[in-house]
Amino acid sequence: MTDDTHDPSAALPLSSDTILVRGGLTRSQHKETSEAIFLTSGFVYDSASEAEARFKGEAPGYLYGRYANPTNRMLEERLAAIDGAETCRLAASGMAAVTAALLAPLRAGDHVVAGKALFSSCRWVIETFMPRYGIEFTLVDSTDVEAWRAAIRPNTKTFFLESPSNPTLDVSDIAAVANLAKGCGARLIVDNIFASPILQRPFELGADVVVYSTTKHMDGSGRTLGGAILGSVAFMEEHIDPYLRHTGPAMSPFVAWNVLKGLETLSMRVERASASAARLADVIAAHPATNYVRYPHRADHPQYALASRQMKTGGTLLAFDLKGGKQAAFAFLDALQIVDISNNLGDSKSLATHPATTTHYSFAPEVQAELGVTAGLIRLSVGIEDSGDLVRDVEAALNAALR
Ligand SMILES: *Cc1c(COP(=O)(O)O)cnc(C)c1O
């Protein structure tokens, strides 16, 4: 795009905290400090023959906003560098990214194995949407490696898992599932949204594709919707590029710019929120209103040993069950003074939700039960407010849940 392509990652091996701030940075002829937003849908050519050469792929340069944009390119390069992926493509939301990664490579007659505990829209895509086009699926307990093995069929093409999962924070053994996928020639796609690239590195554990909702920790300030797909150049060129170009779920350059700025503070935010989440998990576990807390780095988490190896901290999310069921859960939520009631997550603001009546409302009661979505379950996404303030707010709300 200009003659000043300054890619610091090419010069020195940089730590991820430096890449978060500088990866993919490309400056225009004005030498702006901050990444520029190129809010343009199209591009012009100096001559007809230049247009021809660009369309033939014989000259570098952009063609159309649905295919690529310089601001988006900076974000793609930064995200790929952070996760150690060959390349990255963006999409208009996390679900647009998940759907592209799942659907684009598959054909009628193919089979997908996925963890049962999934973000509800991911589950809809696998369970309701893809079967309309002849794609088969098996849902397994994602924490049970033997269940993944037993689900493999000759036509299994894709494994899909989310870890930690929504809302109960089950942790899957990514390396073991990746090994099974390799053994049967399937592709493992990991939804790494809950952990973020700061806490969990799926490619190092053998994943083939990683998907993100940039809406969550990456934007971090609750401003924009977006998604990203990371993987090999061959995967993108064969499957994802034609799908994204022709079906059109492009990310706005304005959104890409917000996410670039969000990434600059991602590791600070995730580390601070994780520290508060760990502290809150202990406070909530000790409170008489609670049955149990699920937090990946607490010793009472069912996959504690695995979570300790696989994730750098226990993450920014926790879930807990209140003894008084729905009534106690609502009393807790309504008593919060700082934490907001919201189904979003990964925000600088702490947010609490009651999955049974919101995010998991559409699931049949037996499915809710199977997923551990009890009437007293609260999911808390911990933000970056002062942790003492958060502890006081949550303790007071737990006291209200006891009454
Ligand atoms: C939010 C989320 C998604 C979907 O992302 P959107 O940006 O809301 O479309 C998918 N998976 C998980 C685990 C999520 O938390």
XYZ file of C-alpha atoms and ligand atoms in Angstrom:
418
model
C 0.000 0.000 0.000
C 2.914 2.392 0.556
C 6.673 2.175 0.432
C 6.867 2.284 4.232
C 6.021 -1.244 5.155
C 7.422 -1.559 8.633
C 6.936 -5.023 9.979
C 8.847 -5.282 13.251
C 8.088 -8.993 13.520
C 10.286 -9.548 10.461
C 13.350 -8.077 12.145
C 13.582 -9.561 15.638
C 11.837 -12.344 17.505
C 9.336 -10.265 19.477
C 7.327 -11.167 22.524
C 3.566 -11.250 22.150
C 3.164 -8.070 24.243
C 5.140 -6.161 21.610
C 3.251 -7.803 18.741
C -0.059 -6.782 20.382
C 1.013 -3.137 20.022
C 3.004 -3.187 16.782
C 2.296 -6.352 14.776
C 1.109 -5.705 11.223
C 1.586 -1.931 11.563
C 1.786 -0.307 8.127
C 2.048 3.468 7.814
C 0.831 5.605 4.934
C 2.890 8.398 3.335
C 1.763 10.672 6.217
C 3.642 8.574 8.803
C 0.800 8.665 11.315
C 1.577 7.267 14.793
C -1.704 5.404 15.196
C -3.048 2.900 12.695
C -5.064 4.644 9.949
C -8.698 3.779 9.214
C -9.233 3.317 5.494
C -12.998 3.779 5.332
C -13.317 2.995 1.661
C -15.327 0.363 -0.135
C -13.283 0.463 -3.342
C -9.860 1.321 -4.820
C -8.786 3.102 -8.023
C -6.177 2.202 -10.632
C -3.749 4.460 -12.501
C -4.536 2.774 -15.809
C -6.760 0.145 -17.354
C -3.797 -2.176 -17.689
C -3.006 -1.776 -13.988
C -6.587 -2.768 -13.159
C -6.195 -5.791 -15.418
C -2.895 -6.768 -13.779
C -4.358 -6.495 -10.290
C -7.361 -8.597 -11.181
C -5.067 -11.231 -12.699
C -3.027 -11.199 -9.491
C 0.047 -10.062 -11.432
C 0.361 -6.709 -9.610
C -0.036 -6.106 -5.884
C -2.844 -3.931 -4.549
C -6.388 -3.947 -3.299
C -9.475 -4.589 -5.437
C -12.592 -4.199 -3.360
C -13.572 -3.862 0.291
C -15.359 -7.189 0.367
C -12.016 -8.898 -0.408
C -9.500 -6.912 1.621
C -8.735 -3.491 3.090
C -5.468 -1.980 4.420
C -6.794 -1.444 7.977
C -8.214 -4.966 8.046
C -4.918 -6.303 6.715
C -3.061 -4.773 9.679
C -5.429 -6.543 12.063
C -5.137 -9.853 10.190
C -1.344 -9.709 10.366
C -1.358 -8.748 14.038
C -3.741 -11.561 14.999
C -1.808 -14.154 12.987
C 1.463 -13.051 14.618
C 0.037 -13.205 18.157
C -1.242 -16.759 17.762
C 1.622 -18.009 15.605
C -0.740 -18.754 12.700
C 0.318 -18.597 9.054
C -2.497 -16.214 8.260
C -5.840 -14.759 9.331
C -9.124 -13.650 7.782
C -11.694 -11.352 9.390
C -15.477 -11.547 9.438
C -18.348 -9.331 10.545
C -18.970 -11.191 13.819
C -17.685 -14.154 15.757
C -20.569 -16.233 14.405
C -19.727 -15.219 10.815
C -16.172 -16.480 11.469
C -17.309 -19.735 13.131
C -19.845 -20.429 10.376
C -17.291 -19.819 7.612
C -14.661 -22.018 9.275
C -17.137 -24.855 9.837
C -19.221 -24.725 6.691
C -16.941 -23.587 3.856
C -14.779 -26.761 3.722
C -17.663 -29.246 4.146
C -19.848 -31.039 1.623
C -23.111 -32.967 1.929
C -22.329 -36.368 3.445
C -19.466 -35.089 5.634
C -19.548 -35.584 9.406
C -18.649 -33.186 12.222
C -17.854 -34.098 15.834
C -18.339 -31.258 18.328
C -18.410 -30.761 22.070
C -21.936 -30.535 23.509
C -21.137 -27.545 25.656
C -21.033 -24.837 23.009
C -22.043 -21.230 22.651
C -25.714 -21.586 21.708
C -25.408 -20.147 18.170
C -22.473 -22.491 17.408
C -24.685 -25.358 18.495
C -27.513 -24.141 16.246
C -25.196 -24.030 13.229
C -24.050 -27.628 13.851
C -27.297 -29.154 15.079
C -29.950 -27.338 13.051
C -28.447 -25.491 10.082
C -25.791 -27.791 8.611
C -27.995 -30.940 8.612
C -30.362 -29.106 6.204
C -27.519 -29.364 3.684
C -26.734 -33.005 4.420
C -23.872 -32.492 6.897
C -24.024 -34.992 9.755
C -22.933 -34.385 13.329
C -22.261 -36.076 16.651
C -22.164 -34.089 19.888
C -19.897 -35.453 22.629
C -18.923 -34.620 26.191
C -15.973 -32.439 25.217
C -14.032 -33.294 28.402
C -14.073 -37.028 27.556
C -11.308 -37.924 25.079
C -12.722 -41.443 24.628
C -16.057 -39.959 23.549
C -14.288 -38.033 20.765
C -12.554 -41.235 19.645
C -15.800 -43.232 19.691
C -17.589 -40.621 17.553
C -15.174 -40.882 14.615
C -16.709 -42.203 11.384
C -15.117 -42.776 7.957
C -16.685 -39.479 6.767
C -15.561 -37.368 9.784
C -13.963 -34.209 8.409
C -14.087 -31.687 11.259
C -13.716 -31.628 15.046
C -14.999 -28.481 16.738
C -14.479 -27.563 20.369
C -14.758 -24.609 22.689
C -12.520 -24.557 25.786
C -13.248 -23.358 28.380
C -16.857 -23.801 27.382
C -19.862 -21.582 27.819
C -21.318 -21.300 30.447
C -19.922 -23.999 32.763
C -16.213 -23.569 31.902
C -15.520 -27.216 31.076
C -11.947 -27.653 29.872
C -11.155 -29.964 26.927
C -7.790 -31.587 26.331
C -6.934 -29.777 23.092
C -3.714 -31.739 22.454
C -5.449 -35.115 22.886
C -8.358 -34.145 20.621
C -5.889 -32.740 18.059
C -4.081 -36.105 18.045
C -7.331 -37.948 17.368
C -8.179 -35.511 14.579
C -4.772 -36.031 12.973
C -5.179 -39.786 13.224
C -8.395 -39.770 11.208
C -7.506 -36.986 8.776
C -10.001 -34.524 10.262
C -9.439 -30.829 10.917
C -9.611 -29.512 14.505
C -11.216 -26.071 14.846
C -10.875 -24.479 18.289
C -13.125 -21.649 19.464
C -10.579 -19.830 21.675
C -12.874 -16.964 22.599
C -13.184 -17.571 26.348
C -9.430 -17.907 26.892
C -8.164 -15.358 24.328
C -4.703 -15.787 22.761
C -3.158 -14.407 25.960
C -4.105 -17.468 28.022
C -4.263 -20.363 25.594
C -2.314 -21.211 22.418
C -4.278 -23.831 20.464
C -1.865 -24.033 17.496
C 0.931 -25.125 19.839
C -1.427 -27.879 21.049
C -2.100 -29.113 17.501
C -5.222 -27.195 16.390
C -5.552 -26.617 12.638
C -7.864 -23.605 12.785
C -8.649 -21.126 15.580
C -11.690 -18.860 15.606
C -12.374 -15.708 17.615
C -15.157 -13.296 18.289
C -13.242 -9.998 18.406
C -16.401 -8.646 20.043
C -15.194 -10.060 23.351
C -11.758 -9.545 24.937
C -10.095 -8.147 21.787
C -12.313 -5.103 21.387
C -12.595 -5.240 25.162
C -14.691 -2.110 25.490
C -17.980 -3.458 24.216
C -18.023 -1.265 21.084
C -17.992 -3.504 18.037
C -18.947 -6.934 16.663
C -16.328 -8.878 14.739
C -14.702 -12.240 14.156
C -11.458 -13.826 12.973
C -10.345 -17.151 11.474
C -6.698 -18.202 11.849
C -4.997 -21.061 10.051
C -2.816 -22.054 7.121
C -2.543 -20.171 3.831
C -3.676 -23.327 2.018
C -6.843 -23.590 4.170
C -7.749 -19.944 3.558
C -7.049 -20.007 -0.168
C -8.877 -23.256 -0.783
C -11.877 -22.836 1.499
C -12.272 -19.505 3.265
C -11.394 -16.879 0.641
C -13.941 -17.966 -1.978
C -16.618 -18.297 0.712
C -15.973 -14.872 2.294
C -15.578 -13.056 -1.044
C -18.753 -14.377 -2.542
C -21.042 -14.555 0.492
C -19.801 -11.223 1.867
C -19.623 -11.173 5.718
C -16.826 -8.557 5.617
C -15.646 -6.722 8.744
C -15.926 -2.930 8.557
C -12.518 -1.169 8.582
C -13.897 0.954 11.403
C -14.376 -2.211 13.443
C -10.901 -3.487 12.519
C -9.443 -0.202 13.759
C -11.264 -0.504 17.098
C -9.934 -4.022 17.518
C -6.369 -2.943 16.627
C -6.562 -0.363 19.406
C -8.160 -2.909 21.758
C -5.324 -5.375 21.184
C -2.785 -2.841 22.455
C -4.117 -3.350 25.988
C -5.335 -6.971 25.681
C -2.741 -8.698 27.830
C -2.938 -6.066 30.590
C -6.718 -6.314 30.675
C -6.873 -10.109 30.569
C -4.230 -10.494 33.268
C -5.881 -7.956 35.561
C -9.368 -9.378 35.037
C -8.029 -12.916 35.592
C -6.515 -11.907 38.925
C -9.848 -10.420 40.030
C -11.743 -13.471 38.740
C -9.521 -15.819 40.784
C -10.112 -13.687 43.870
C -13.876 -13.523 43.272
C -14.045 -17.292 42.700
C -12.609 -17.868 46.182
C -14.951 -15.317 47.786
C -18.003 -16.818 46.059
C -16.983 -20.416 46.891
C -16.693 -19.530 50.591
C -20.120 -17.858 50.728
C -23.053 -19.789 52.277
C -25.364 -18.834 49.356
C -23.368 -20.921 46.838
C -23.378 -24.639 46.041
C -20.219 -24.567 43.950
C -17.990 -22.388 41.777
C -16.488 -23.354 38.425
C -13.181 -21.630 37.783
C -10.488 -23.421 35.744
C -7.573 -22.629 38.083
C -9.340 -23.563 41.326
C -8.298 -26.940 42.717
C -11.959 -28.060 42.856
C -12.470 -27.617 39.083
C -13.033 -31.075 37.511
C -10.236 -30.503 34.946
C -7.962 -28.519 37.261
C -4.712 -30.297 36.311
C -5.404 -29.967 32.602
C -6.503 -26.336 32.931
C -3.324 -25.530 34.850
C -1.184 -26.881 31.992
C -3.276 -25.570 29.147
C -4.138 -22.051 30.313
C -1.789 -19.379 31.636
C -4.384 -18.133 34.169
C -7.874 -19.364 35.059
C -9.384 -16.749 32.744
C -11.756 -13.844 33.125
C -14.964 -15.895 33.461
C -16.415 -17.936 36.249
C -19.710 -19.688 36.892
C -21.425 -20.538 40.154
C -24.597 -22.175 41.333
C -26.763 -20.573 43.989
C -28.549 -22.824 46.491
C -31.803 -20.900 46.205
C -32.264 -21.621 42.460
C -33.817 -19.059 40.119
C -35.168 -16.877 42.914
C -31.715 -16.548 44.493
C -30.101 -15.989 41.090
C -32.479 -13.130 40.304
C -32.031 -11.665 43.806
C -28.253 -11.780 43.276
C -28.428 -10.082 39.863
C -30.895 -7.430 40.995
C -28.769 -6.559 44.048
C -25.574 -5.873 42.033
C -24.578 -2.201 42.120
C -21.431 -2.202 39.945
C -21.600 -5.393 37.891
C -24.141 -5.082 35.061
C -26.696 -7.690 34.046
C -25.657 -8.544 30.477
C -25.101 -11.625 28.342
C -21.948 -10.138 26.777
C -18.494 -11.086 28.049
C -14.830 -10.155 27.818
C -15.643 -6.498 28.481
C -13.759 -4.011 30.672
C -17.016 -3.797 32.616
C -17.932 -6.784 34.780
C -21.098 -8.470 33.491
C -23.295 -11.160 35.016
C -25.910 -13.317 33.348
C -28.432 -16.026 34.223
C -27.905 -18.523 31.356
C -31.076 -20.566 31.997
C -33.331 -17.586 31.162
C -31.132 -15.803 28.598
C -28.280 -17.356 26.571
C -29.554 -20.925 27.094
C -33.267 -20.096 27.254
C -33.958 -21.800 23.903
C -32.491 -25.164 25.027
C -34.916 -27.895 26.128
C -34.919 -28.502 29.910
C -33.150 -31.875 29.493
C -30.423 -30.247 27.365
C -30.010 -27.490 29.947
C -29.686 -30.170 32.627
C -27.122 -32.100 30.579
C -25.075 -28.921 30.104
C -25.183 -28.057 33.808
C -27.316 -24.975 33.164
C -29.154 -25.106 36.487
C -31.794 -22.655 37.712
C -29.273 -21.183 40.161
C -26.369 -20.845 37.707
C -24.785 -17.410 37.223
C -22.013 -16.699 34.712
C -19.769 -13.804 35.651
C -17.462 -12.082 33.158
C -14.964 -10.160 35.249
C -13.825 -6.739 34.062
C -10.998 -4.420 35.017
C -12.664 -2.384 37.757
C -10.943 -2.295 41.160
C -11.051 -5.834 42.496
C -11.907 -4.684 46.041
C -14.975 -2.878 44.698
C -15.994 -6.004 42.791
C -15.579 -8.225 45.854
C -17.756 -5.886 47.944
C -20.418 -5.718 45.229
C -20.550 -9.484 44.727
C -20.522 -10.237 48.469
C -23.423 -7.865 49.085
C -25.377 -9.428 46.219
C -24.665 -12.950 47.568
C -25.987 -11.808 50.936
C -29.153 -10.625 49.162
C -29.428 -14.079 47.535
C -29.493 -15.698 50.983
C -32.602 -13.833 52.092
C -19.622 -14.517 21.600
C -19.209 -15.876 21.207
C -19.377 -16.322 19.892
C -20.022 -15.472 18.817
O -19.410 -14.229 18.624
P -20.235 -12.931 18.090
O -19.183 -11.919 17.865
O -21.223 -12.593 19.150
O -20.927 -13.354 16.831
C -19.003 -17.633 19.589
N -18.452 -18.435 20.522
C -18.270 -18.027 21.807
C -17.656 -18.949 22.790
C -18.641 -16.736 22.177
O -18.465 -16.344 23.451
